[in-house]
Amino acid sequence: MKSEKRTGMRITVNCRECLEQLELYLVGALPEDEAAAVRFHLHTCQTCAAEAATYAPIIEALHYTPPLVAAPPTLVERVAALPAQHPRAAAHPHRTRWPSWNTLAAVLVIGLLFANIWLYRNWRTAQTELQQQRNLIAHLAEEQWRAVHLNVDEPLQTAPVQAAFYYSEDDPTAPGYLIIRNLPPPPAGKAYQLWLIRPDGVRDSGGLFRGGETVVLPVEPPTSWHAYQELGVTIEPAEGSPGPTGPRVLNGGL
Amino acid sequence: MLLLALILDEDDTDLMHRVAHGDEAAFRHLYEKYLDAVYSMALKITRDPHMAEDIAQDVFLRLWQRAGQYRSQRGRVLTWLLSITRNHAIDRIRYDNRRPVAEEELDLTRLETANRTIWQAFEDDVLRLSLDELPPEQRQCLELAFFYGLSHSDIAEMLNVPLGTVKSRIRLGLQKLRAIYLEEGQEQSKSPASDV
């Protein structure tokens, strides 16, 4: 892509470049940075988005092309046993409210305490953090926030980890917040990396973080939360990775 | 051979709503209907029956626990399940640092030519797409990207062909499928009762 322009961390493309790469993007053949540029352009250009839409039935149909193979009886038995193995609590189809507002407030107060300690060591930087915490409390106290409980995957299942992601349904372009309790530190030279997963399988990085008693990570959606289907957290090199390479430790659907 | 998608699977949407409220009978109905398709997608990507079973189980566990997250306006239930399965399976083969088995994937004469694909098992009027209509080289590049999550440079390296060749094959392949789809749509509009 000869005429890519980098603005900060983002590569931008024009209409011609977008259309040149459109088919590659739609089947997932572009590297993440180039895919992000095409994705961003499609969200801002109705002409190119209309061209992309002409491929929607083709992309859907690709999912239906694998040869049909009968599931083994053992798999049928395993799936049939799932409701008994994972009994449902009170049904609440769309919203998982975790933690309670009181618990959330307590968690955030702890976060504020840590922010104040940091303030003592680096006043100018901590002041910004403090404001973020206050903003977070104010934001999350509003009703439109949706809480998504994250599942803990095998590498962390021995730790008492609780994680939830909050985002606004009223304003899906507003920052969301990943809140994790009791997250053990990553291995030496590693960091946790949040991934925002689109329906087509493309992953956008949501940021790097380390473990701690309480982790509060503000996450800016590259476009809109409605563009994403799932979240995942993996263990990656400390400087981050352009795509997930390490073991997944948390996951959840939006 | 192509049919335009016209019908929303309202029955499935209702089943998903019931599963979201903990209805085990609705869950059973859905897995009896779609487990083969989900397993087939997982097997297509992983080439490992045991891993495919694990993935299919995870997908239906998610369905059981998260059916409320399904939004009918995003598409059919089966497409939603297959999309989750594809993402999950690609994650697994990336995590295991697996690549498609070269002997199978690179031998164009051995590319799958199954007589029965997922769509043939359902009355769902999803677009009936046959990758056999593509030249083998274009089909191969499309499949390596879509089903195995390989980037164009990964594919070029694997096939030992120039990057530009891979890009062209993918572009031309998808454009050809779209052209066939549009052509079929025009034929159907001329004779609406012919294939509905």
PDB file of C-alpha atoms in Angstrom, chain A:
ATOM      1  CA  MET A   1       0.000   0.000   0.000  1.00  0.00           C
ATOM      2  CA  LYS A   2       2.239   2.713  -1.314  1.00  0.00           C
ATOM      3  CA  SER A   3       0.331   5.805  -0.294  1.00  0.00           C
ATOM      4  CA  GLU A   4      -0.658   4.830   3.224  1.00  0.00           C
ATOM      5  CA  LYS A   5      -0.540   7.717   5.602  1.00  0.00           C
ATOM      6  CA  ARG A   6       0.218   7.142   9.243  1.00  0.00           C
ATOM      7  CA  THR A   7      -1.504   9.471  11.670  1.00  0.00           C
ATOM      8  CA  GLY A   8      -0.273   8.522  15.097  1.00  0.00           C
ATOM      9  CA  MET A   9      -0.846   4.778  15.365  1.00  0.00           C
ATOM     10  CA  ARG A  10      -3.425   4.639  12.584  1.00  0.00           C
ATOM     11  CA  ILE A  11      -2.843   4.160   8.884  1.00  0.00           C
ATOM     12  CA  THR A  12      -5.351   5.934   6.684  1.00  0.00           C
ATOM     13  CA  VAL A  13      -6.395   4.995   3.167  1.00  0.00           C
ATOM     14  CA  ASN A  14      -8.337   6.835   0.495  1.00  0.00           C
ATOM     15  CA  CYS A  15     -11.242   5.422  -1.510  1.00  0.00           C
ATOM     16  CA  ARG A  16      -9.067   3.971  -4.276  1.00  0.00           C
ATOM     17  CA  GLU A  17      -6.786   2.224  -1.801  1.00  0.00           C
ATOM     18  CA  CYS A  18      -9.759   1.001   0.215  1.00  0.00           C
ATOM     19  CA  LEU A  19     -11.417  -0.544  -2.829  1.00  0.00           C
ATOM     20  CA  GLU A  20      -8.132  -2.121  -3.924  1.00  0.00           C
ATOM     21  CA  GLN A  21      -7.979  -3.977  -0.622  1.00  0.00           C
ATOM     22  CA  LEU A  22     -11.660  -4.517   0.021  1.00  0.00           C
ATOM     23  CA  GLU A  23     -11.862  -8.200  -0.924  1.00  0.00           C
ATOM     24  CA  LEU A  24      -8.704  -8.964   1.068  1.00  0.00           C
ATOM     25  CA  TYR A  25     -10.182  -7.205   4.083  1.00  0.00           C
ATOM     26  CA  LEU A  26     -13.504  -9.014   3.874  1.00  0.00           C
ATOM     27  CA  VAL A  27     -11.971 -12.497   3.920  1.00  0.00           C
ATOM     28  CA  GLY A  28      -9.545 -11.574   6.710  1.00  0.00           C
ATOM     29  CA  ALA A  29      -6.366 -11.610   4.595  1.00  0.00           C
ATOM     30  CA  LEU A  30      -5.055  -8.175   5.603  1.00  0.00           C
ATOM     31  CA  PRO A  31      -2.589  -7.624   8.448  1.00  0.00           C
ATOM     32  CA  GLU A  32      -4.234  -5.903  11.387  1.00  0.00           C
ATOM     33  CA  ASP A  33      -2.900  -2.396  10.773  1.00  0.00           C
ATOM     34  CA  GLU A  34      -4.036  -2.407   7.144  1.00  0.00           C
ATOM     35  CA  ALA A  35      -7.367  -3.970   8.104  1.00  0.00           C
ATOM     36  CA  ALA A  36      -7.876  -1.251  10.713  1.00  0.00           C
ATOM     37  CA  ALA A  37      -7.315   1.428   8.079  1.00  0.00           C
ATOM     38  CA  VAL A  38      -9.842  -0.131   5.692  1.00  0.00           C
ATOM     39  CA  ARG A  39     -12.319  -0.642   8.521  1.00  0.00           C
ATOM     40  CA  PHE A  40     -11.994   2.952   9.605  1.00  0.00           C
ATOM     41  CA  HIS A  41     -12.480   4.167   6.040  1.00  0.00           C
ATOM     42  CA  LEU A  42     -15.608   2.024   5.611  1.00  0.00           C
ATOM     43  CA  HIS A  43     -17.099   3.648   8.689  1.00  0.00           C
ATOM     44  CA  THR A  44     -16.534   7.093   7.269  1.00  0.00           C
ATOM     45  CA  CYS A  45     -17.268   6.613   3.532  1.00  0.00           C
ATOM     46  CA  GLN A  46     -20.767   5.654   2.445  1.00  0.00           C
ATOM     47  CA  THR A  47     -19.671   4.943  -1.133  1.00  0.00           C
ATOM     48  CA  CYS A  48     -17.080   2.375  -0.131  1.00  0.00           C
ATOM     49  CA  ALA A  49     -19.391   0.965   2.551  1.00  0.00           C
ATOM     50  CA  ALA A  50     -22.039   0.413  -0.126  1.00  0.00           C
ATOM     51  CA  GLU A  51     -19.509  -1.459  -2.243  1.00  0.00           C
ATOM     52  CA  ALA A  52     -18.570  -3.598   0.751  1.00  0.00           C
ATOM     53  CA  ALA A  53     -22.241  -4.349   1.379  1.00  0.00           C
ATOM     54  CA  THR A  54     -22.505  -5.988  -2.051  1.00  0.00           C
ATOM     55  CA  TYR A  55     -20.243  -8.731  -0.695  1.00  0.00           C
ATOM     56  CA  ALA A  56     -22.266  -9.354   2.493  1.00  0.00           C
ATOM     57  CA  PRO A  57     -24.255 -12.331   1.127  1.00  0.00           C
ATOM     58  CA  ILE A  58     -21.056 -13.832  -0.290  1.00  0.00           C
ATOM     59  CA  ILE A  59     -19.250 -13.604   3.043  1.00  0.00           C
ATOM     60  CA  GLU A  60     -22.230 -15.075   4.870  1.00  0.00           C
ATOM     61  CA  ALA A  61     -22.453 -17.894   2.340  1.00  0.00           C
ATOM     62  CA  LEU A  62     -18.782 -18.777   2.827  1.00  0.00           C
ATOM     63  CA  HIS A  63     -19.745 -19.916   6.336  1.00  0.00           C
ATOM     64  CA  TYR A  64     -22.035 -22.518   4.774  1.00  0.00           C
ATOM     65  CA  THR A  65     -19.511 -24.086   2.395  1.00  0.00           C
ATOM     66  CA  PRO A  66     -17.685 -26.608   4.648  1.00  0.00           C
ATOM     67  CA  PRO A  67     -18.585 -30.251   4.077  1.00  0.00           C
ATOM     68  CA  LEU A  68     -21.234 -31.432   6.498  1.00  0.00           C
ATOM     69  CA  VAL A  69     -19.994 -34.020   8.967  1.00  0.00           C
ATOM     70  CA  ALA A  70     -22.182 -35.707  11.566  1.00  0.00           C
ATOM     71  CA  ALA A  71     -21.269 -34.811  15.135  1.00  0.00           C
ATOM     72  CA  PRO A  72     -19.972 -37.857  17.054  1.00  0.00           C
ATOM     73  CA  PRO A  73     -22.383 -39.325  19.625  1.00  0.00           C
ATOM     74  CA  THR A  74     -19.921 -38.403  22.381  1.00  0.00           C
ATOM     75  CA  LEU A  75     -20.198 -34.748  21.392  1.00  0.00           C
ATOM     76  CA  VAL A  76     -23.983 -34.929  21.364  1.00  0.00           C
ATOM     77  CA  GLU A  77     -23.852 -36.329  24.894  1.00  0.00           C
ATOM     78  CA  ARG A  78     -21.469 -33.609  26.050  1.00  0.00           C
ATOM     79  CA  VAL A  79     -23.635 -30.841  24.647  1.00  0.00           C
ATOM     80  CA  ALA A  80     -26.807 -32.433  26.013  1.00  0.00           C
ATOM     81  CA  ALA A  81     -25.218 -32.412  29.473  1.00  0.00           C
ATOM     82  CA  LEU A  82     -24.379 -28.687  29.409  1.00  0.00           C
ATOM     83  CA  PRO A  83     -27.600 -27.401  31.017  1.00  0.00           C
ATOM     84  CA  ALA A  84     -27.174 -29.799  33.940  1.00  0.00           C
ATOM     85  CA  GLN A  85     -23.501 -28.939  34.331  1.00  0.00           C
ATOM     86  CA  HIS A  86     -24.104 -25.216  34.052  1.00  0.00           C
ATOM     87  CA  PRO A  87     -27.445 -24.529  35.715  1.00  0.00           C
ATOM     88  CA  ARG A  88     -28.809 -21.116  35.031  1.00  0.00           C
ATOM     89  CA  ALA A  89     -29.417 -18.556  37.707  1.00  0.00           C
ATOM     90  CA  ALA A  90     -32.318 -16.156  37.356  1.00  0.00           C
ATOM     91  CA  ALA A  91     -32.788 -15.539  33.679  1.00  0.00           C
ATOM     92  CA  HIS A  92     -31.811 -12.137  32.445  1.00  0.00           C
ATOM     93  CA  PRO A  93     -31.327 -12.375  28.728  1.00  0.00           C
ATOM     94  CA  HIS A  94     -29.642  -9.173  27.781  1.00  0.00           C
ATOM     95  CA  ARG A  95     -27.899  -7.691  30.750  1.00  0.00           C
ATOM     96  CA  THR A  96     -25.502  -9.151  33.242  1.00  0.00           C
ATOM     97  CA  ARG A  97     -25.224  -6.765  36.127  1.00  0.00           C
ATOM     98  CA  TRP A  98     -21.953  -7.475  37.849  1.00  0.00           C
ATOM     99  CA  PRO A  99     -20.937  -6.273  40.317  1.00  0.00           C
ATOM    100  CA  SER A 100     -23.695  -4.527  42.250  1.00  0.00           C
ATOM    101  CA  TRP A 101     -23.493  -0.752  42.265  1.00  0.00           C
ATOM    102  CA  ASN A 102     -22.334  -0.828  45.883  1.00  0.00           C
ATOM    103  CA  THR A 103     -19.561  -3.268  45.058  1.00  0.00           C
ATOM    104  CA  LEU A 104     -18.656  -1.276  42.014  1.00  0.00           C
ATOM    105  CA  ALA A 105     -18.526   1.901  44.062  1.00  0.00           C
ATOM    106  CA  ALA A 106     -16.303   0.172  46.628  1.00  0.00           C
ATOM    107  CA  VAL A 107     -13.993  -1.047  43.864  1.00  0.00           C
ATOM    108  CA  LEU A 108     -13.787   2.404  42.417  1.00  0.00           C
ATOM    109  CA  VAL A 109     -13.108   3.960  45.790  1.00  0.00           C
ATOM    110  CA  ILE A 110     -10.189   1.566  46.141  1.00  0.00           C
ATOM    111  CA  GLY A 111      -9.092   2.718  42.739  1.00  0.00           C
ATOM    112  CA  LEU A 112      -9.314   6.302  43.925  1.00  0.00           C
ATOM    113  CA  LEU A 113      -7.169   5.474  46.938  1.00  0.00           C
ATOM    114  CA  PHE A 114      -4.473   4.036  44.713  1.00  0.00           C
ATOM    115  CA  ALA A 115      -4.721   7.049  42.483  1.00  0.00           C
ATOM    116  CA  ASN A 116      -4.126   9.322  45.479  1.00  0.00           C
ATOM    117  CA  ILE A 117      -1.034   7.425  46.540  1.00  0.00           C
ATOM    118  CA  TRP A 118       0.250   7.813  43.044  1.00  0.00           C
ATOM    119  CA  LEU A 119      -0.631  11.482  43.274  1.00  0.00           C
ATOM    120  CA  TYR A 120       1.781  11.853  46.134  1.00  0.00           C
ATOM    121  CA  ARG A 121       4.586  10.384  44.016  1.00  0.00           C
ATOM    122  CA  ASN A 122       3.746  12.114  40.775  1.00  0.00           C
ATOM    123  CA  TRP A 123       1.211  14.822  41.346  1.00  0.00           C
ATOM    124  CA  ARG A 124       0.675  16.017  37.836  1.00  0.00           C
ATOM    125  CA  THR A 125       0.094  12.592  36.292  1.00  0.00           C
ATOM    126  CA  ALA A 126      -1.990  11.344  39.187  1.00  0.00           C
ATOM    127  CA  GLN A 127      -4.296  14.317  38.979  1.00  0.00           C
ATOM    128  CA  THR A 128      -5.326  13.166  35.538  1.00  0.00           C
ATOM    129  CA  GLU A 129      -5.893   9.651  36.821  1.00  0.00           C
ATOM    130  CA  LEU A 130      -7.977  10.943  39.712  1.00  0.00           C
ATOM    131  CA  GLN A 131     -10.192  12.856  37.349  1.00  0.00           C
ATOM    132  CA  GLN A 132     -10.628   9.715  35.273  1.00  0.00           C
ATOM    133  CA  GLN A 133     -11.711   7.765  38.318  1.00  0.00           C
ATOM    134  CA  ARG A 134     -14.209  10.451  39.270  1.00  0.00           C
ATOM    135  CA  ASN A 135     -15.513  10.551  35.755  1.00  0.00           C
ATOM    136  CA  LEU A 136     -15.822   6.797  35.788  1.00  0.00           C
ATOM    137  CA  ILE A 137     -17.870   6.794  38.968  1.00  0.00           C
ATOM    138  CA  ALA A 138     -20.134   9.460  37.548  1.00  0.00           C
ATOM    139  CA  HIS A 139     -20.445   7.639  34.256  1.00  0.00           C
ATOM    140  CA  LEU A 140     -21.142   4.206  35.651  1.00  0.00           C
ATOM    141  CA  ALA A 141     -23.753   5.548  38.032  1.00  0.00           C
ATOM    142  CA  GLU A 142     -25.901   6.312  35.004  1.00  0.00           C
ATOM    143  CA  GLU A 143     -28.462   3.764  33.901  1.00  0.00           C
ATOM    144  CA  GLN A 144     -27.465   3.326  30.283  1.00  0.00           C
ATOM    145  CA  TRP A 145     -24.297   1.404  31.128  1.00  0.00           C
ATOM    146  CA  ARG A 146     -24.313  -2.194  30.139  1.00  0.00           C
ATOM    147  CA  ALA A 147     -22.197  -4.659  32.095  1.00  0.00           C
ATOM    148  CA  VAL A 148     -20.713  -7.697  30.365  1.00  0.00           C
ATOM    149  CA  HIS A 149     -19.348 -10.369  32.662  1.00  0.00           C
ATOM    150  CA  LEU A 150     -16.155 -11.935  31.297  1.00  0.00           C
ATOM    151  CA  ASN A 151     -15.416 -15.659  31.522  1.00  0.00           C
ATOM    152  CA  VAL A 152     -12.119 -16.758  33.012  1.00  0.00           C
ATOM    153  CA  ASP A 153     -10.169 -19.159  30.823  1.00  0.00           C
ATOM    154  CA  GLU A 154      -8.010 -22.031  31.926  1.00  0.00           C
ATOM    155  CA  PRO A 155      -4.713 -20.220  32.594  1.00  0.00           C
ATOM    156  CA  LEU A 156      -6.378 -18.132  35.326  1.00  0.00           C
ATOM    157  CA  GLN A 157      -9.011 -20.510  36.608  1.00  0.00           C
ATOM    158  CA  THR A 158      -7.116 -21.131  39.834  1.00  0.00           C
ATOM    159  CA  ALA A 159      -7.149 -17.406  40.649  1.00  0.00           C
ATOM    160  CA  PRO A 160     -10.250 -15.686  42.125  1.00  0.00           C
ATOM    161  CA  VAL A 161     -10.516 -13.393  39.138  1.00  0.00           C
ATOM    162  CA  GLN A 162     -13.668 -11.403  38.470  1.00  0.00           C
ATOM    163  CA  ALA A 163     -13.938  -9.240  35.394  1.00  0.00           C
ATOM    164  CA  ALA A 164     -16.575  -7.130  33.736  1.00  0.00           C
ATOM    165  CA  PHE A 165     -16.671  -4.697  30.874  1.00  0.00           C
ATOM    166  CA  TYR A 166     -18.918  -1.639  30.939  1.00  0.00           C
ATOM    167  CA  TYR A 167     -20.022   0.311  27.918  1.00  0.00           C
ATOM    168  CA  SER A 168     -22.789   2.697  27.053  1.00  0.00           C
ATOM    169  CA  GLU A 169     -25.597   1.444  24.858  1.00  0.00           C
ATOM    170  CA  ASP A 170     -26.873   4.983  24.411  1.00  0.00           C
ATOM    171  CA  ASP A 171     -23.533   6.222  23.143  1.00  0.00           C
ATOM    172  CA  PRO A 172     -21.634   3.271  21.648  1.00  0.00           C
ATOM    173  CA  THR A 173     -18.748   5.527  20.610  1.00  0.00           C
ATOM    174  CA  ALA A 174     -18.011   6.527  24.208  1.00  0.00           C
ATOM    175  CA  PRO A 175     -15.129   4.863  26.070  1.00  0.00           C
ATOM    176  CA  GLY A 176     -15.862   1.605  27.846  1.00  0.00           C
ATOM    177  CA  TYR A 177     -14.230   0.356  31.035  1.00  0.00           C
ATOM    178  CA  LEU A 178     -12.655  -2.991  31.758  1.00  0.00           C
ATOM    179  CA  ILE A 179     -12.681  -3.677  35.502  1.00  0.00           C
ATOM    180  CA  ILE A 180     -10.868  -6.722  36.847  1.00  0.00           C
ATOM    181  CA  ARG A 181     -10.372  -7.861  40.416  1.00  0.00           C
ATOM    182  CA  ASN A 182      -7.625 -10.135  41.694  1.00  0.00           C
ATOM    183  CA  LEU A 183      -5.774 -10.409  38.410  1.00  0.00           C
ATOM    184  CA  PRO A 184      -2.365 -12.019  39.025  1.00  0.00           C
ATOM    185  CA  PRO A 185       0.626 -10.276  37.435  1.00  0.00           C
ATOM    186  CA  PRO A 186       1.557 -11.581  33.976  1.00  0.00           C
ATOM    187  CA  PRO A 187       4.754 -13.606  33.521  1.00  0.00           C
ATOM    188  CA  ALA A 188       8.039 -11.665  33.355  1.00  0.00           C
ATOM    189  CA  GLY A 189       8.366  -9.720  30.116  1.00  0.00           C
ATOM    190  CA  LYS A 190       4.654 -10.128  29.383  1.00  0.00           C
ATOM    191  CA  ALA A 191       1.527  -8.001  29.648  1.00  0.00           C
ATOM    192  CA  TYR A 192      -2.173  -8.566  29.318  1.00  0.00           C
ATOM    193  CA  GLN A 193      -3.690  -7.295  26.086  1.00  0.00           C
ATOM    194  CA  LEU A 194      -7.370  -6.641  25.490  1.00  0.00           C
ATOM    195  CA  TRP A 195      -8.826  -7.563  22.082  1.00  0.00           C
ATOM    196  CA  LEU A 196     -12.021  -6.238  20.571  1.00  0.00           C
ATOM    197  CA  ILE A 197     -13.352  -8.850  18.150  1.00  0.00           C
ATOM    198  CA  ARG A 198     -15.486  -8.041  15.149  1.00  0.00           C
ATOM    199  CA  PRO A 199     -18.042 -10.455  13.697  1.00  0.00           C
ATOM    200  CA  ASP A 200     -15.650 -11.147  10.818  1.00  0.00           C
ATOM    201  CA  GLY A 201     -12.999 -12.265  13.296  1.00  0.00           C
ATOM    202  CA  VAL A 202     -10.754  -9.230  13.000  1.00  0.00           C
ATOM    203  CA  ARG A 203      -9.189  -8.231  16.309  1.00  0.00           C
ATOM    204  CA  ASP A 204      -8.525  -4.641  17.373  1.00  0.00           C
ATOM    205  CA  SER A 205      -6.238  -4.033  20.306  1.00  0.00           C
ATOM    206  CA  GLY A 206      -8.023  -2.435  23.255  1.00  0.00           C
ATOM    207  CA  GLY A 207      -4.868  -1.763  25.258  1.00  0.00           C
ATOM    208  CA  LEU A 208      -2.194  -3.283  27.467  1.00  0.00           C
ATOM    209  CA  PHE A 209      -2.303  -3.657  31.223  1.00  0.00           C
ATOM    210  CA  ARG A 210      -0.765  -5.516  34.094  1.00  0.00           C
ATOM    211  CA  GLY A 211      -2.380  -7.393  36.970  1.00  0.00           C
ATOM    212  CA  GLY A 212      -3.391  -6.110  40.342  1.00  0.00           C
ATOM    213  CA  GLU A 213      -6.018  -6.200  43.030  1.00  0.00           C
ATOM    214  CA  THR A 214      -8.166  -3.866  40.974  1.00  0.00           C
ATOM    215  CA  VAL A 215      -7.561  -3.041  37.341  1.00  0.00           C
ATOM    216  CA  VAL A 216      -9.569  -0.231  35.749  1.00  0.00           C
ATOM    217  CA  LEU A 217      -8.790   0.127  32.051  1.00  0.00           C
ATOM    218  CA  PRO A 218     -10.572   2.811  30.000  1.00  0.00           C
ATOM    219  CA  VAL A 219     -10.999   1.578  26.418  1.00  0.00           C
ATOM    220  CA  GLU A 220     -11.676   3.824  23.434  1.00  0.00           C
ATOM    221  CA  PRO A 221     -13.681   2.027  20.713  1.00  0.00           C
ATOM    222  CA  PRO A 222     -11.988   2.544  17.326  1.00  0.00           C
ATOM    223  CA  THR A 223     -15.453   3.104  15.889  1.00  0.00           C
ATOM    224  CA  SER A 224     -18.480   1.888  17.834  1.00  0.00           C
ATOM    225  CA  TRP A 225     -19.066  -0.894  20.344  1.00  0.00           C
ATOM    226  CA  HIS A 226     -21.809  -2.113  18.042  1.00  0.00           C
ATOM    227  CA  ALA A 227     -19.086  -3.091  15.573  1.00  0.00           C
ATOM    228  CA  TYR A 228     -17.788  -5.717  18.002  1.00  0.00           C
ATOM    229  CA  GLN A 229     -19.105  -9.119  18.920  1.00  0.00           C
ATOM    230  CA  GLU A 230     -16.707 -10.339  21.554  1.00  0.00           C
ATOM    231  CA  LEU A 231     -13.902  -9.351  23.906  1.00  0.00           C
ATOM    232  CA  GLY A 232     -10.833 -11.340  24.774  1.00  0.00           C
ATOM    233  CA  VAL A 233      -7.740 -10.882  26.905  1.00  0.00           C
ATOM    234  CA  THR A 234      -4.511 -12.697  26.089  1.00  0.00           C
ATOM    235  CA  ILE A 235      -0.995 -12.735  27.484  1.00  0.00           C
ATOM    236  CA  GLU A 236       1.351 -10.978  25.058  1.00  0.00           C
ATOM    237  CA  PRO A 237       4.872  -9.522  24.995  1.00  0.00           C
ATOM    238  CA  ALA A 238       5.204  -6.480  27.278  1.00  0.00           C
ATOM    239  CA  GLU A 239       5.311  -4.117  24.298  1.00  0.00           C
ATOM    240  CA  GLY A 240       2.080  -5.549  22.911  1.00  0.00           C
ATOM    241  CA  SER A 241       1.291  -7.532  19.786  1.00  0.00           C
ATOM    242  CA  PRO A 242      -0.467  -6.612  16.523  1.00  0.00           C
ATOM    243  CA  GLY A 243      -2.621  -9.720  16.936  1.00  0.00           C
ATOM    244  CA  PRO A 244      -3.297 -12.296  19.650  1.00  0.00           C
ATOM    245  CA  THR A 245      -0.475 -14.804  19.957  1.00  0.00           C
ATOM    246  CA  GLY A 246      -0.537 -15.900  23.576  1.00  0.00           C
ATOM    247  CA  PRO A 247      -3.017 -17.852  25.694  1.00  0.00           C
ATOM    248  CA  ARG A 248      -6.449 -16.353  26.221  1.00  0.00           C
ATOM    249  CA  VAL A 249      -7.283 -15.676  29.855  1.00  0.00           C
ATOM    250  CA  LEU A 250     -10.612 -13.834  29.661  1.00  0.00           C
ATOM    251  CA  ASN A 251     -13.434 -13.760  27.148  1.00  0.00           C
ATOM    252  CA  GLY A 252     -16.942 -12.466  26.808  1.00  0.00           C
ATOM    253  CA  GLY A 253     -19.538 -11.525  24.248  1.00  0.00           C
ATOM    254  CA  LEU A 254     -20.887  -8.043  23.638  1.00  0.00           C
TER     255      LEU A 254
END
